[in-house]
Amino acid sequence: MNNKFSKILKKKNRSKIICLTAYSKNIAQIIDRHCDIVLVGDSLGSVLYNYKSTRSVTLDIMIEHSKSVRMGIKKSLMVVDMPHNTYRNSSEALRNAKVIISKTKCDAVKLEGGKKIYNIVKTLIKNKIPVMGHLGILPQSAKNFKAKGKKTIERNNLLKDAKILDELGVFSIVLECVESSLAKEITKNIKIPTIGIGASVYCDGQVLVTDDLIGLNFIKVRFVKKFANITKQINNAIIRFKNEVKNKKFPKKINSY
Ligand code: KIV
């Protein structure tokens, strides 16, 4: 693993890991300066394409967006989600992960699941493909979007899954909507960093969908905080443009040939 990975691993118990999503070059360019990890998440299915779930996202869609994101990244580690039905067995996963890496030049891929994808993750890592894990709510297979880790059996299984992924050699694990005390316990009990989304302050890092935090997406869920209202700013700019065009204030001579 290269320097980018060791930098992230060293942050465990020291300083928070910052991870955000990007689906295009322009956003990637802005967030790259501030992030440790830029994730091309398959959340783009619902955020950009209005799909009912991430299950409709294809390999081609992920690859095209990732190629755009790659152009905007200089320093962050770039992770690409392997979409649903692209890692049903080890050979399919290996073939598709290789395609993702060669076409997008990303640093790692992210897969959802623990024990169930043991052989798949093992194969990727054996073939030197860095993997980020994802536990808790697994949008690619979820029947509901309830927080995980309230029942004892669920807690035990999640902790086991995290330990399995740690031992397999994934370099970090996203914990999505995992109950706070369990997120704390998992974080304490594994060597690699946990990156939370709706999983409390006890994780080693935090990820959000960028469109959510800047207020470009109108999602209302507990784990999102809107740090800006970019929709309002875009709207104001468009109104000013429209008014200037109507009142013949734009384009001026300086804007014309
Ligand atoms: O698809 C995605 O954007 C994700 C993050 C929310 C972790 O998996």
Tab-separated table of C-alpha atoms and ligand atoms in Angstrom:
chain	number	residue	atom	x	y	z
A	1	MET	CA	0.000	0.000	0.000
A	2	ASN	CA	1.279	3.460	-0.857
A	3	ASN	CA	1.830	6.569	1.206
A	4	LYS	CA	-1.766	7.783	0.835
A	5	PHE	CA	-3.019	4.667	2.621
A	6	SER	CA	-0.463	4.793	5.424
A	7	LYS	CA	-1.350	8.457	6.053
A	8	ILE	CA	-4.971	7.430	6.557
A	9	LEU	CA	-4.129	4.446	8.746
A	10	LYS	CA	-1.894	6.631	10.929
A	11	LYS	CA	-4.800	8.940	11.659
A	12	LYS	CA	-6.532	6.299	13.766
A	13	ASN	CA	-6.784	7.562	17.365
A	14	ARG	CA	-4.973	10.772	16.323
A	15	SER	CA	-6.971	12.987	13.999
A	16	LYS	CA	-10.268	12.715	12.204
A	17	ILE	CA	-10.435	11.401	8.659
A	18	ILE	CA	-12.432	13.587	6.297
A	19	CYS	CA	-14.280	11.853	3.473
A	20	LEU	CA	-16.795	13.318	1.030
A	21	THR	CA	-18.498	12.152	-2.124
A	22	ALA	CA	-17.915	13.579	-5.579
A	23	TYR	CA	-19.584	12.642	-8.840
A	24	SER	CA	-17.843	15.154	-11.101
A	25	LYS	CA	-14.578	17.007	-11.662
A	26	ASN	CA	-15.836	20.417	-10.502
A	27	ILE	CA	-16.907	19.256	-7.045
A	28	ALA	CA	-13.866	16.959	-6.733
A	29	GLN	CA	-11.582	19.930	-7.372
A	30	ILE	CA	-13.158	21.920	-4.535
A	31	ILE	CA	-13.242	19.143	-1.941
A	32	ASP	CA	-9.856	17.580	-2.752
A	33	ARG	CA	-7.987	20.262	-0.776
A	34	HIS	CA	-9.935	19.434	2.383
A	35	CYS	CA	-10.435	15.686	2.197
A	36	ASP	CA	-8.374	12.617	2.985
A	37	ILE	CA	-10.686	10.446	0.903
A	38	VAL	CA	-12.931	11.330	-2.027
A	39	LEU	CA	-15.594	8.700	-2.610
A	40	VAL	CA	-17.412	8.217	-5.888
A	41	GLY	CA	-20.430	6.754	-4.149
A	42	ASP	CA	-23.191	4.822	-5.847
A	43	SER	CA	-25.452	7.246	-3.955
A	44	LEU	CA	-25.242	9.092	-7.278
A	45	GLY	CA	-28.057	6.757	-8.367
A	46	SER	CA	-30.548	8.476	-6.103
A	47	VAL	CA	-28.869	11.896	-5.888
A	48	LEU	CA	-28.333	12.493	-9.632
A	49	TYR	CA	-30.451	9.952	-11.482
A	50	ASN	CA	-33.490	9.790	-9.208
A	51	TYR	CA	-33.321	5.987	-9.084
A	52	LYS	CA	-35.403	4.423	-6.301
A	53	SER	CA	-32.310	2.660	-5.000
A	54	THR	CA	-28.607	2.312	-5.689
A	55	ARG	CA	-29.387	-1.129	-7.148
A	56	SER	CA	-29.971	0.391	-10.589
A	57	VAL	CA	-26.496	1.940	-10.796
A	58	THR	CA	-24.342	0.271	-13.447
A	59	LEU	CA	-20.611	-0.228	-13.809
A	60	ASP	CA	-20.562	2.104	-16.828
A	61	ILE	CA	-22.234	4.941	-14.903
A	62	MET	CA	-19.735	4.571	-12.046
A	63	ILE	CA	-16.817	4.525	-14.460
A	64	GLU	CA	-17.868	7.654	-16.374
A	65	HIS	CA	-18.418	9.687	-13.194
A	66	SER	CA	-15.185	8.378	-11.695
A	67	LYS	CA	-13.207	9.422	-14.771
A	68	SER	CA	-14.575	12.929	-14.344
A	69	VAL	CA	-13.794	12.939	-10.587
A	70	ARG	CA	-10.242	11.689	-11.236
A	71	MET	CA	-9.522	14.863	-13.212
A	72	GLY	CA	-10.339	16.977	-10.155
A	73	ILE	CA	-8.218	15.110	-7.595
A	74	LYS	CA	-4.600	15.915	-6.853
A	75	LYS	CA	-3.972	14.678	-3.324
A	76	SER	CA	-6.847	12.741	-1.799
A	77	LEU	CA	-7.246	9.000	-1.893
A	78	MET	CA	-9.927	8.173	-4.445
A	79	VAL	CA	-12.357	5.332	-3.707
A	80	VAL	CA	-15.016	4.063	-6.118
A	81	ASP	CA	-18.091	2.100	-5.068
A	82	MET	CA	-18.506	-1.249	-6.798
A	83	PRO	CA	-22.147	-1.170	-7.858
A	84	HIS	CA	-24.788	-3.806	-7.090
A	85	ASN	CA	-24.439	-7.082	-9.013
A	86	THR	CA	-20.826	-6.437	-9.982
A	87	TYR	CA	-19.326	-8.564	-7.191
A	88	ARG	CA	-21.626	-11.602	-6.863
A	89	ASN	CA	-18.653	-13.975	-6.763
A	90	SER	CA	-14.886	-13.684	-6.540
A	91	SER	CA	-14.098	-13.888	-10.246
A	92	GLU	CA	-16.785	-11.353	-11.190
A	93	ALA	CA	-15.543	-9.021	-8.441
A	94	LEU	CA	-11.923	-9.327	-9.512
A	95	ARG	CA	-12.738	-8.752	-13.178
A	96	ASN	CA	-14.874	-5.675	-12.436
A	97	ALA	CA	-12.548	-4.210	-9.822
A	98	LYS	CA	-9.702	-4.430	-12.353
A	99	VAL	CA	-11.855	-2.648	-14.953
A	100	ILE	CA	-12.760	0.103	-12.447
A	101	ILE	CA	-9.139	0.625	-11.436
A	102	SER	CA	-7.698	0.578	-14.934
A	103	LYS	CA	-10.344	2.874	-16.434
A	104	THR	CA	-10.657	5.376	-13.574
A	105	LYS	CA	-7.191	5.235	-11.997
A	106	CYS	CA	-8.823	5.207	-8.566
A	107	ASP	CA	-6.871	4.027	-5.523
A	108	ALA	CA	-9.395	1.613	-4.039
A	109	VAL	CA	-12.876	0.144	-4.335
A	110	LYS	CA	-15.647	-0.038	-1.738
A	111	LEU	CA	-17.910	-3.071	-1.243
A	112	GLU	CA	-20.908	-3.528	1.035
A	113	GLY	CA	-20.978	-6.400	3.518
A	114	GLY	CA	-18.949	-8.482	5.960
A	115	LYS	CA	-18.871	-12.256	6.417
A	116	LYS	CA	-21.090	-12.758	3.331
A	117	ILE	CA	-18.438	-11.303	1.032
A	118	TYR	CA	-15.452	-12.879	2.835
A	119	ASN	CA	-14.117	-14.768	-0.211
A	120	ILE	CA	-14.672	-11.808	-2.519
A	121	VAL	CA	-12.755	-9.367	-0.337
A	122	LYS	CA	-10.037	-11.977	0.207
A	123	THR	CA	-9.616	-12.427	-3.550
A	124	LEU	CA	-9.400	-8.680	-4.207
A	125	ILE	CA	-6.843	-8.119	-1.484
A	126	LYS	CA	-4.810	-11.149	-2.589
A	127	ASN	CA	-4.698	-9.514	-6.011
A	128	LYS	CA	-3.449	-6.237	-4.511
A	129	ILE	CA	-6.695	-4.343	-4.936
A	130	PRO	CA	-7.189	-2.069	-1.925
A	131	VAL	CA	-10.648	-2.377	-0.400
A	132	MET	CA	-12.760	-0.131	1.800
A	133	GLY	CA	-15.491	-1.957	3.729
A	134	HIS	CA	-19.055	-0.808	4.350
A	135	LEU	CA	-21.195	-2.091	7.255
A	136	GLY	CA	-24.434	-1.068	8.964
A	137	ILE	CA	-27.141	-0.028	6.520
A	138	LEU	CA	-26.168	-1.564	3.199
A	139	PRO	CA	-28.180	0.360	0.591
A	140	GLN	CA	-27.502	-2.204	-2.164
A	141	SER	CA	-29.346	-4.948	-0.257
A	142	ALA	CA	-31.289	-3.115	2.484
A	143	LYS	CA	-34.928	-4.021	3.088
A	144	ASN	CA	-35.326	-1.018	5.369
A	145	PHE	CA	-33.241	1.965	6.350
A	146	LYS	CA	-33.450	1.586	10.131
A	147	ALA	CA	-30.320	2.224	12.207
A	148	LYS	CA	-28.335	-0.925	12.960
A	149	GLY	CA	-27.055	-2.282	16.245
A	150	LYS	CA	-29.995	-1.929	18.586
A	151	LYS	CA	-30.572	-5.675	19.012
A	152	THR	CA	-27.906	-7.817	20.693
A	153	ILE	CA	-27.683	-10.317	17.852
A	154	GLU	CA	-27.286	-7.533	15.309
A	155	ARG	CA	-24.594	-5.894	17.473
A	156	ASN	CA	-22.637	-9.125	17.776
A	157	ASN	CA	-22.838	-9.791	14.050
A	158	LEU	CA	-21.727	-6.280	13.143
A	159	LEU	CA	-18.763	-6.441	15.490
A	160	LYS	CA	-17.835	-9.830	14.043
A	161	ASP	CA	-18.135	-8.488	10.486
A	162	ALA	CA	-15.886	-5.531	11.321
A	163	LYS	CA	-13.251	-7.854	12.811
A	164	ILE	CA	-13.437	-10.113	9.751
A	165	LEU	CA	-12.887	-7.180	7.375
A	166	ASP	CA	-10.048	-5.882	9.551
A	167	GLU	CA	-8.340	-9.253	9.481
A	168	LEU	CA	-8.815	-9.581	5.733
A	169	GLY	CA	-6.864	-6.355	5.304
A	170	VAL	CA	-9.374	-3.720	4.189
A	171	PHE	CA	-7.905	-0.283	4.878
A	172	SER	CA	-10.997	1.287	6.488
A	173	ILE	CA	-14.686	0.626	7.059
A	174	VAL	CA	-17.657	2.926	6.494
A	175	LEU	CA	-20.225	2.495	9.270
A	176	GLU	CA	-23.601	3.646	8.013
A	177	CYS	CA	-26.281	4.420	10.624
A	178	VAL	CA	-24.726	2.249	13.311
A	179	GLU	CA	-25.885	2.921	16.872
A	180	SER	CA	-23.373	5.138	18.738
A	181	SER	CA	-22.160	2.758	21.454
A	182	LEU	CA	-21.652	-0.009	18.886
A	183	ALA	CA	-19.750	2.339	16.561
A	184	LYS	CA	-17.543	3.152	19.562
A	185	GLU	CA	-17.012	-0.518	20.367
A	186	ILE	CA	-16.177	-1.425	16.764
A	187	THR	CA	-13.775	1.510	16.471
A	188	LYS	CA	-12.007	0.422	19.670
A	189	ASN	CA	-11.763	-3.200	18.626
A	190	ILE	CA	-10.275	-2.976	15.153
A	191	LYS	CA	-6.896	-1.760	13.929
A	192	ILE	CA	-8.166	0.127	10.887
A	193	PRO	CA	-10.134	3.398	10.870
A	194	THR	CA	-13.916	3.535	10.906
A	195	ILE	CA	-15.610	6.260	8.892
A	196	GLY	CA	-19.081	7.086	10.104
A	197	ILE	CA	-22.223	8.364	8.452
A	198	GLY	CA	-24.960	8.529	11.038
A	199	ALA	CA	-22.657	6.555	13.308
A	200	SER	CA	-21.634	9.104	15.969
A	201	VAL	CA	-18.540	11.048	16.883
A	202	TYR	CA	-16.776	7.891	18.058
A	203	CYS	CA	-15.728	6.878	14.541
A	204	ASP	CA	-12.226	7.723	13.325
A	205	GLY	CA	-13.635	9.773	10.468
A	206	GLN	CA	-16.798	11.130	8.933
A	207	VAL	CA	-18.289	10.906	5.470
A	208	LEU	CA	-21.242	12.792	3.979
A	209	VAL	CA	-22.747	13.091	0.545
A	210	THR	CA	-21.453	16.500	-0.585
A	211	ASP	CA	-24.714	17.429	-2.312
A	212	ASP	CA	-26.478	16.945	1.047
A	213	LEU	CA	-24.126	19.074	3.113
A	214	ILE	CA	-24.110	21.991	0.668
A	215	GLY	CA	-27.896	21.953	0.343
A	216	LEU	CA	-28.066	20.931	-3.309
A	217	ASN	CA	-30.060	17.839	-2.453
A	218	PHE	CA	-33.306	18.164	-0.524
A	219	ILE	CA	-32.925	15.033	1.601
A	220	LYS	CA	-34.090	15.365	5.218
A	221	VAL	CA	-32.464	12.742	7.415
A	222	ARG	CA	-31.091	12.949	10.912
A	223	PHE	CA	-27.468	12.275	10.003
A	224	VAL	CA	-27.211	15.133	7.488
A	225	LYS	CA	-26.374	18.655	8.538
A	226	LYS	CA	-26.707	21.371	5.913
A	227	PHE	CA	-23.608	23.556	6.072
A	228	ALA	CA	-24.720	25.764	3.172
A	229	ASN	CA	-27.769	26.580	1.093
A	230	ILE	CA	-26.194	26.407	-2.334
A	231	THR	CA	-29.588	26.043	-4.020
A	232	LYS	CA	-30.500	29.535	-2.781
A	233	GLN	CA	-27.232	30.968	-4.070
A	234	ILE	CA	-27.664	29.367	-7.504
A	235	ASN	CA	-31.224	30.622	-7.634
A	236	ASN	CA	-30.130	34.193	-6.796
A	237	ALA	CA	-27.452	34.115	-9.495
A	238	ILE	CA	-29.960	32.902	-12.106
A	239	ILE	CA	-32.445	35.648	-11.143
A	240	ARG	CA	-29.728	38.290	-11.530
A	241	PHE	CA	-28.714	36.839	-14.911
A	242	LYS	CA	-32.338	36.774	-16.093
A	243	ASN	CA	-32.962	40.369	-14.974
A	244	GLU	CA	-29.804	41.672	-16.613
A	245	VAL	CA	-30.634	39.949	-19.896
A	246	LYS	CA	-34.204	41.275	-19.858
A	247	ASN	CA	-33.013	44.796	-19.002
A	248	LYS	CA	-30.250	44.648	-21.616
A	249	LYS	CA	-27.528	45.064	-18.956
A	250	PHE	CA	-25.877	41.804	-19.999
A	251	PRO	CA	-24.037	41.179	-22.240
A	252	LYS	CA	-22.060	44.433	-22.197
A	253	LYS	CA	-19.543	45.475	-24.831
A	254	ILE	CA	-16.811	43.763	-22.800
A	255	ASN	CA	-18.706	40.473	-23.080
A	256	SER	CA	-19.153	40.787	-26.847
A	257	TYR	CA	-16.957	40.304	-29.925
B	1	KIV	O1	-22.728	5.783	-1.912
B	1	KIV	C1	-22.292	6.560	-1.061
B	1	KIV	O2	-22.234	7.779	-1.251
B	1	KIV	C2	-21.826	5.985	0.195
B	1	KIV	C3	-21.595	6.914	1.337
B	1	KIV	C4	-22.864	7.476	1.812
B	1	KIV	C5	-20.820	6.290	2.418
B	1	KIV	O3	-21.660	4.822	0.287
